[in-house]
């Protein structure tokens, strides 16, 4: 199995997984994101305590890319403080824009680095970044 096949498998696994796709009991922050060009819609639910994302989940509908990207993002941000979450967001967005291409610099993204080649598919970029932009806007409003 080559690297491309592994990445495809990771994306498929996350898009079908329900471990992060649920409602949280008493979230402290709910953020809604929508991609009008394709109809993807997500609702991020976060439990914040003293600037730390204690838990996160999402609901919504959309293509496999948007669902997988959101699930991967949640795995990364859970347990992070808002500053670290913001660093992850900016790294992911820079990866998609091809501003960061060094694999070592992308290691902090863990499985989300599997979406690196989405930048080759311009029509799918908005799907991949929907949840990341939604979270970014929500964090900036908190600050």
XYZ file of C-alpha atoms in Angstrom:
143
model
C 0.000 0.000 0.000
C 1.499 3.347 -1.015
C 1.226 6.629 0.874
C -1.590 7.916 -1.330
C -3.671 4.816 -0.586
C -3.026 5.194 3.140
C -4.160 8.830 3.025
C -7.287 7.843 1.091
C -8.024 5.176 3.687
C -7.597 7.658 6.572
C -9.986 10.119 4.914
C -12.558 7.388 4.276
C -12.270 6.146 7.856
C -12.832 9.611 9.326
C -15.693 10.439 6.975
C -17.590 7.334 8.123
C -16.650 7.483 11.797
C -19.226 8.639 14.324
C -16.876 9.004 17.305
C -16.687 12.800 16.829
C -20.070 13.203 15.147
C -22.500 13.707 17.991
C -23.953 16.344 20.280
C -22.155 17.284 23.476
C -24.034 17.649 26.718
C -24.053 21.360 27.597
C -21.495 22.776 25.131
C -20.146 26.204 26.071
C -19.663 27.279 22.451
C -21.614 26.330 19.328
C -20.291 27.420 15.938
C -22.079 27.020 12.633
C -20.352 26.773 9.285
C -21.809 26.486 5.822
C -20.357 26.119 2.359
C -23.018 27.597 0.071
C -21.254 26.430 -3.096
C -21.784 22.737 -2.300
C -24.206 22.652 0.622
C -21.862 21.310 3.316
C -23.090 22.356 6.764
C -21.475 21.728 10.128
C -22.149 22.683 13.693
C -19.174 22.531 16.022
C -19.858 22.097 19.720
C -17.073 22.857 22.174
C -16.696 22.624 25.925
C -14.268 25.343 26.931
C -12.867 25.696 30.415
C -10.287 28.333 31.271
C -9.175 28.633 27.656
C -8.862 24.874 27.075
C -11.005 22.864 24.676
C -11.982 20.067 27.047
C -14.198 18.364 24.505
C -15.459 18.901 20.983
C -17.894 17.269 18.590
C -19.824 18.096 15.456
C -23.038 17.457 13.621
C -24.047 18.279 10.093
C -23.965 16.947 6.609
C -21.662 17.150 3.676
C -19.224 15.356 1.477
C -16.637 12.872 2.720
C -13.894 15.532 2.628
C -15.750 18.010 4.852
C -16.799 15.301 7.306
C -13.322 13.737 7.473
C -11.589 17.094 7.827
C -13.897 18.079 10.689
C -13.368 14.771 12.484
C -9.593 15.050 12.135
C -9.666 18.617 13.400
C -11.640 17.594 16.474
C -9.130 14.850 17.259
C -6.383 17.479 17.120
C -8.005 20.262 19.139
C -9.470 18.193 21.971
C -7.449 19.000 25.091
C -5.641 21.945 23.484
C -5.671 25.503 24.729
C -7.047 28.089 22.311
C -3.569 29.345 21.391
C -2.437 25.845 20.363
C -5.700 25.258 18.502
C -5.115 28.481 16.590
C -1.610 27.314 15.656
C -3.067 24.051 14.328
C -5.663 25.971 12.312
C -3.086 28.270 10.766
C -0.777 25.362 9.943
C -3.626 23.447 8.289
C -4.743 26.460 6.233
C -1.140 27.188 5.188
C -0.778 23.548 4.122
C -3.899 23.776 1.958
C -2.625 27.032 0.404
C 0.749 25.319 -0.213
C 2.509 27.886 1.971
C 3.841 25.036 4.113
C 4.948 21.957 2.204
C 7.630 20.581 4.514
C 6.398 17.273 5.937
C 8.259 17.871 9.189
C 6.418 21.168 9.745
C 3.133 19.379 9.060
C 3.705 16.624 11.621
C 1.702 18.571 14.222
C -1.372 17.983 12.036
C -1.112 14.224 12.486
C -3.778 12.546 10.313
C -5.059 15.890 9.007
C -1.881 16.057 6.908
C -3.605 13.416 4.761
C -5.564 16.308 3.258
C -2.405 17.956 1.925
C -3.142 17.072 -1.698
C -6.644 18.546 -1.588
C -4.949 21.731 -2.797
C -4.671 19.941 -6.162
C -8.469 19.790 -6.306
C -9.638 23.446 -6.158
C -13.299 22.450 -6.041
C -12.695 20.474 -2.823
C -10.624 23.035 -0.930
C -13.690 24.767 0.537
C -14.911 21.392 1.777
C -11.629 20.686 3.566
C -11.321 24.101 5.218
C -14.958 24.646 6.269
C -14.616 23.451 9.859
C -11.159 25.006 10.265
C -12.432 28.448 9.201
C -15.517 28.020 11.400
C -13.354 27.231 14.426
C -10.918 30.038 13.597
C -13.729 32.607 13.511
C -15.146 31.267 16.787
C -11.783 31.436 18.565
C -11.191 34.978 17.353
C -14.577 36.015 18.772
C -13.564 34.498 22.124
C -10.338 36.488 22.205
